[in-house]
PDB file of C-alpha atoms in Angstrom:
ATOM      1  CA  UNK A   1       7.996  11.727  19.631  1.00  0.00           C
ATOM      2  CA  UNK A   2      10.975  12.568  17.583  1.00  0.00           C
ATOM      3  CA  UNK A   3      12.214   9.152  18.189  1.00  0.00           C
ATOM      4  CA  UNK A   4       8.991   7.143  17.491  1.00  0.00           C
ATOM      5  CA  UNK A   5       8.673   9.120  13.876  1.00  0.00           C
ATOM      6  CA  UNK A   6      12.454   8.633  12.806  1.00  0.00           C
ATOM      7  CA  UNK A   7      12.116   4.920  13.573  1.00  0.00           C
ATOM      8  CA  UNK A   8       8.313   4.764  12.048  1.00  0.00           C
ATOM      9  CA  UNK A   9       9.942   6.821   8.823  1.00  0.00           C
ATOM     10  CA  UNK A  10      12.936   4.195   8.583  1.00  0.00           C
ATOM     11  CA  UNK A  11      10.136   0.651   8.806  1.00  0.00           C
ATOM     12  CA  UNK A  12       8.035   2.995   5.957  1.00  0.00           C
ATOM     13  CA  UNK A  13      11.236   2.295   3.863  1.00  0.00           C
ATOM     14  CA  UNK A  14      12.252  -0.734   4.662  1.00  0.00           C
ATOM     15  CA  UNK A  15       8.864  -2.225   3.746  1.00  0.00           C
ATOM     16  CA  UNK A  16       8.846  -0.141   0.406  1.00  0.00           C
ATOM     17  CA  UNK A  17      11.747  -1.700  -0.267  1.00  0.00           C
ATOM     18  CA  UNK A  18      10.669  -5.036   0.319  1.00  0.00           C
ATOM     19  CA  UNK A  19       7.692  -4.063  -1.813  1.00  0.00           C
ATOM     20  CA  UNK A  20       5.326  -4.974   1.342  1.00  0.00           C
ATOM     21  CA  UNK A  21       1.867  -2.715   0.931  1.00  0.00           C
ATOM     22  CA  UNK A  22       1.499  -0.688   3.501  1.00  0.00           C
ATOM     23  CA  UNK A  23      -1.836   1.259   4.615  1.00  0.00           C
ATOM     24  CA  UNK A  24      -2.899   4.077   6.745  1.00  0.00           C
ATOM     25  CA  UNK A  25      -4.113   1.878   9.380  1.00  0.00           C
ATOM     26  CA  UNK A  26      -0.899   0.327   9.741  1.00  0.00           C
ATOM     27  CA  UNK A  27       1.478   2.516   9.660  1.00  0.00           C
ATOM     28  CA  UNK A  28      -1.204   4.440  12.475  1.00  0.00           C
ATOM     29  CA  UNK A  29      -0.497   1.049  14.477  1.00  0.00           C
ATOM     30  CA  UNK A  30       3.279   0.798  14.157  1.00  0.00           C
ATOM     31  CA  UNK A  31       3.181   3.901  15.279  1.00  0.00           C
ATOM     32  CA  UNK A  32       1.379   3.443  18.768  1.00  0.00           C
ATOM     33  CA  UNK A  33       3.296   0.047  19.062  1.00  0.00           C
ATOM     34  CA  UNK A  34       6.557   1.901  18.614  1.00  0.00           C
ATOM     35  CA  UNK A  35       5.417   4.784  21.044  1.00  0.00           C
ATOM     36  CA  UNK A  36       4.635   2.432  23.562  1.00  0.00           C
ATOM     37  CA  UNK A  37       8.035   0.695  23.769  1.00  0.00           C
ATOM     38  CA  UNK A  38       9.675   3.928  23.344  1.00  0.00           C
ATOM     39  CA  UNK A  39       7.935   4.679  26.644  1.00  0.00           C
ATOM     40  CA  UNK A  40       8.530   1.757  28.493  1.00  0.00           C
ATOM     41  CA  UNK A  41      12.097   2.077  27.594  1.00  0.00           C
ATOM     42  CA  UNK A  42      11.904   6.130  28.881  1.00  0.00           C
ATOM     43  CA  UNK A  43      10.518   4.595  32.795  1.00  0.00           C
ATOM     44  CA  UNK A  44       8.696   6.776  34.900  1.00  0.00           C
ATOM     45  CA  UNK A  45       9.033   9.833  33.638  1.00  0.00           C
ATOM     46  CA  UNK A  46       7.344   8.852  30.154  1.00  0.00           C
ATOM     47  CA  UNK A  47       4.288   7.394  31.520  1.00  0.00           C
ATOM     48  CA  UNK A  48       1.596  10.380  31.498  1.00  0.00           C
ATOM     49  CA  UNK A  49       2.220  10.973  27.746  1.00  0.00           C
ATOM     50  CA  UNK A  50      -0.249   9.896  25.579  1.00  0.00           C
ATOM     51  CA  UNK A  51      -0.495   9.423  21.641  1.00  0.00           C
ATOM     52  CA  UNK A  52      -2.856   8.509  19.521  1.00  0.00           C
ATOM     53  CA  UNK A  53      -1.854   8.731  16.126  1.00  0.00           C
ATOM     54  CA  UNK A  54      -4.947  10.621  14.768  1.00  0.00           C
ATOM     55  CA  UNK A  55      -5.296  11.374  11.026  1.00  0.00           C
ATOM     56  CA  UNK A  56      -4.739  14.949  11.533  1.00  0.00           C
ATOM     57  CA  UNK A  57      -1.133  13.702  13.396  1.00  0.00           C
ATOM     58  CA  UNK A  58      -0.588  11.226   9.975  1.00  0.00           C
ATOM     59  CA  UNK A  59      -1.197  14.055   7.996  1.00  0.00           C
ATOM     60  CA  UNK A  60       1.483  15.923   9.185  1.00  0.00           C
ATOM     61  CA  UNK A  61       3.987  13.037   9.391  1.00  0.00           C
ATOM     62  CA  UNK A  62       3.780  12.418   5.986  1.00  0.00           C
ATOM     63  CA  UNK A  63       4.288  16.450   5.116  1.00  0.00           C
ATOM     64  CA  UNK A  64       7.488  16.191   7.675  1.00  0.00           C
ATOM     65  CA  UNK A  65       8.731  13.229   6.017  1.00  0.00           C
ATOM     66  CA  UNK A  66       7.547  13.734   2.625  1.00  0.00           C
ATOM     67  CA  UNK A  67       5.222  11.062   1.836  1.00  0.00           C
ATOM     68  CA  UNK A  68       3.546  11.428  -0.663  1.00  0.00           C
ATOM     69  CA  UNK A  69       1.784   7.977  -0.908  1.00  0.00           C
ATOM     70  CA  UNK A  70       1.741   4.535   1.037  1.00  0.00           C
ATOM     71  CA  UNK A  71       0.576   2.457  -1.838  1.00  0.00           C
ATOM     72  CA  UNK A  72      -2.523   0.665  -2.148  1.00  0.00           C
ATOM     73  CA  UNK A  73      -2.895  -1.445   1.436  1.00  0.00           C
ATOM     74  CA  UNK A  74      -5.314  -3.945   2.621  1.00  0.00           C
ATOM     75  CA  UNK A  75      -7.524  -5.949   0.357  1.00  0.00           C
ATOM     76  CA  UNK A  76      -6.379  -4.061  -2.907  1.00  0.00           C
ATOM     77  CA  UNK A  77      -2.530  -5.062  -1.886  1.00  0.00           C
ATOM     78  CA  UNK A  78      -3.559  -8.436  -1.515  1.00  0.00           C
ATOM     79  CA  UNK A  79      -5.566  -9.001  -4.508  1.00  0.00           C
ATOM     80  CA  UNK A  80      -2.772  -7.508  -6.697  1.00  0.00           C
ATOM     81  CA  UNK A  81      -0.381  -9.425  -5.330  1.00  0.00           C
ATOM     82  CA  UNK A  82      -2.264 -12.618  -5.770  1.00  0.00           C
ATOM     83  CA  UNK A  83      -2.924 -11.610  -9.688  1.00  0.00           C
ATOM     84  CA  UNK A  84       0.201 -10.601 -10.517  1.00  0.00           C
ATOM     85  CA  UNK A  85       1.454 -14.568  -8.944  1.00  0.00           C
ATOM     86  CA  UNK A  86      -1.486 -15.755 -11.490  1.00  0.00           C
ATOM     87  CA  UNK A  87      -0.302 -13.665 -14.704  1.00  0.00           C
ATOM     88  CA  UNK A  88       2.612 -15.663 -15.536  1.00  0.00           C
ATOM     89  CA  UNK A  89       0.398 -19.077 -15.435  1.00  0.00           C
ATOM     90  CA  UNK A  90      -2.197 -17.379 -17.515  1.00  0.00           C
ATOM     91  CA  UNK A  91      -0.221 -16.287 -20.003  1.00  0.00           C
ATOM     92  CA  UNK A  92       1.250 -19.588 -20.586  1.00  0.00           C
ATOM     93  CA  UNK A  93      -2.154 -20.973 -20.841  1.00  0.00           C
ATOM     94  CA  UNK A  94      -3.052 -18.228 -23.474  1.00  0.00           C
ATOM     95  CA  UNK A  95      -0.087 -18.896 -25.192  1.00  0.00           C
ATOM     96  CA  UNK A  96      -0.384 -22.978 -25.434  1.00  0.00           C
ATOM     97  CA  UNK A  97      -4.102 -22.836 -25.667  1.00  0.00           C
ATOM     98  CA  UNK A  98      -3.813 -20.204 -28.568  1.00  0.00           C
ATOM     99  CA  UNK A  99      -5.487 -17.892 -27.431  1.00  0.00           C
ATOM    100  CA  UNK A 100      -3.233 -15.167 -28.411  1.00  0.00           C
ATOM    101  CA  UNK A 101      -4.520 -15.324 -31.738  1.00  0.00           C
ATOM    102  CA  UNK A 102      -7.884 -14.128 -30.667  1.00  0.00           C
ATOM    103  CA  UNK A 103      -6.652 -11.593 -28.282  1.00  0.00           C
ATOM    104  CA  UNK A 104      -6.679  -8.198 -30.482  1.00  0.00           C
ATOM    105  CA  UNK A 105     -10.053  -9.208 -31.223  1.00  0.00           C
ATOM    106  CA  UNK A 106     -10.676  -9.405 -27.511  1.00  0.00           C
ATOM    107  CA  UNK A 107      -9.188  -5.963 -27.203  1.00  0.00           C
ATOM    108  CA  UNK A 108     -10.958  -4.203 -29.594  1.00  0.00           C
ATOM    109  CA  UNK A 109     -13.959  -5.379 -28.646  1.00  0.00           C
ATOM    110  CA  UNK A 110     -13.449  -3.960 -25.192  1.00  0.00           C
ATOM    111  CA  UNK A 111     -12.340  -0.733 -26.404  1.00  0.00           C
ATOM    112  CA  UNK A 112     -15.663  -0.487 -28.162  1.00  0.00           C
ATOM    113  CA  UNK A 113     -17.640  -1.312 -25.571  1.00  0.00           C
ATOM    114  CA  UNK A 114     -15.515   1.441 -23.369  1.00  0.00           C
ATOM    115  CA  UNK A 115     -16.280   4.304 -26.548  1.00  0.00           C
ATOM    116  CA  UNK A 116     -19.050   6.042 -25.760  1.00  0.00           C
ATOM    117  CA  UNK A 117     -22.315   6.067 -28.637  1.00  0.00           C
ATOM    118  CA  UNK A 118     -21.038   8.116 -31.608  1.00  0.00           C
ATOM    119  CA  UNK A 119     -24.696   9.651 -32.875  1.00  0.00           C
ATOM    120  CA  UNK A 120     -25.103  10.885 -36.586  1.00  0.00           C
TER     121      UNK A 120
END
């Protein structure tokens, strides 16, 4: 088990640093996949353990290995990934199309519609 969490801890890192999103149900997956070969590699021996990498058991990884967060995962990765790939092309839109000059309009208007009433 020791074995399975160092290398789970060490493919947490390496796709933080590759800035890959990773969620709960993932890393829970990982984490039977790398149980299983850990056990086929152990033989016979290995074979009656069992692991199911609960919540309660990815709760307490992340307290041994100090986790505090995986980062937004699933849909919510994907869609912020695919937005921040659009910003640069929308900008230069806003920028040629001129609609910067309108923009602090834009803004302020949201910001009132985000006050709440002021009553007299």
């Amino acid at each position: 088990m020791e074995n399975m969490e160092r290398l789970l801890s060490a493919w947490i890192e390496e796709q933080t640093r590759r800035a890959v999103p990773v969620s709960v149900v993932l890393v829970q997956e990982k984490a039977r996949s790398l149980f299983e070969e850990l056990k086929r590699a152990q033989g016979e021996g290995a074979e009656a353990e069992t692991f199911g990498a609960s919540r309660g058991w990815f709760a307490r990884f992340k307290a041994r290995h100090g986790l505090r967060s995986l980062g937004a995962g699933g849909e919510a990765a994907r869609a912020g990934a695919e937005a921040a790939r659009r910003y640069p092309v929308l900008l230069r839109r806003v920028i040629e199309e001129g609609l910067l000059l309108i923009l602090p309009l834009l803004v302020s208007l949201l910001w009132c519609s985000l006050s709440p009433p002021v009553s007299v």
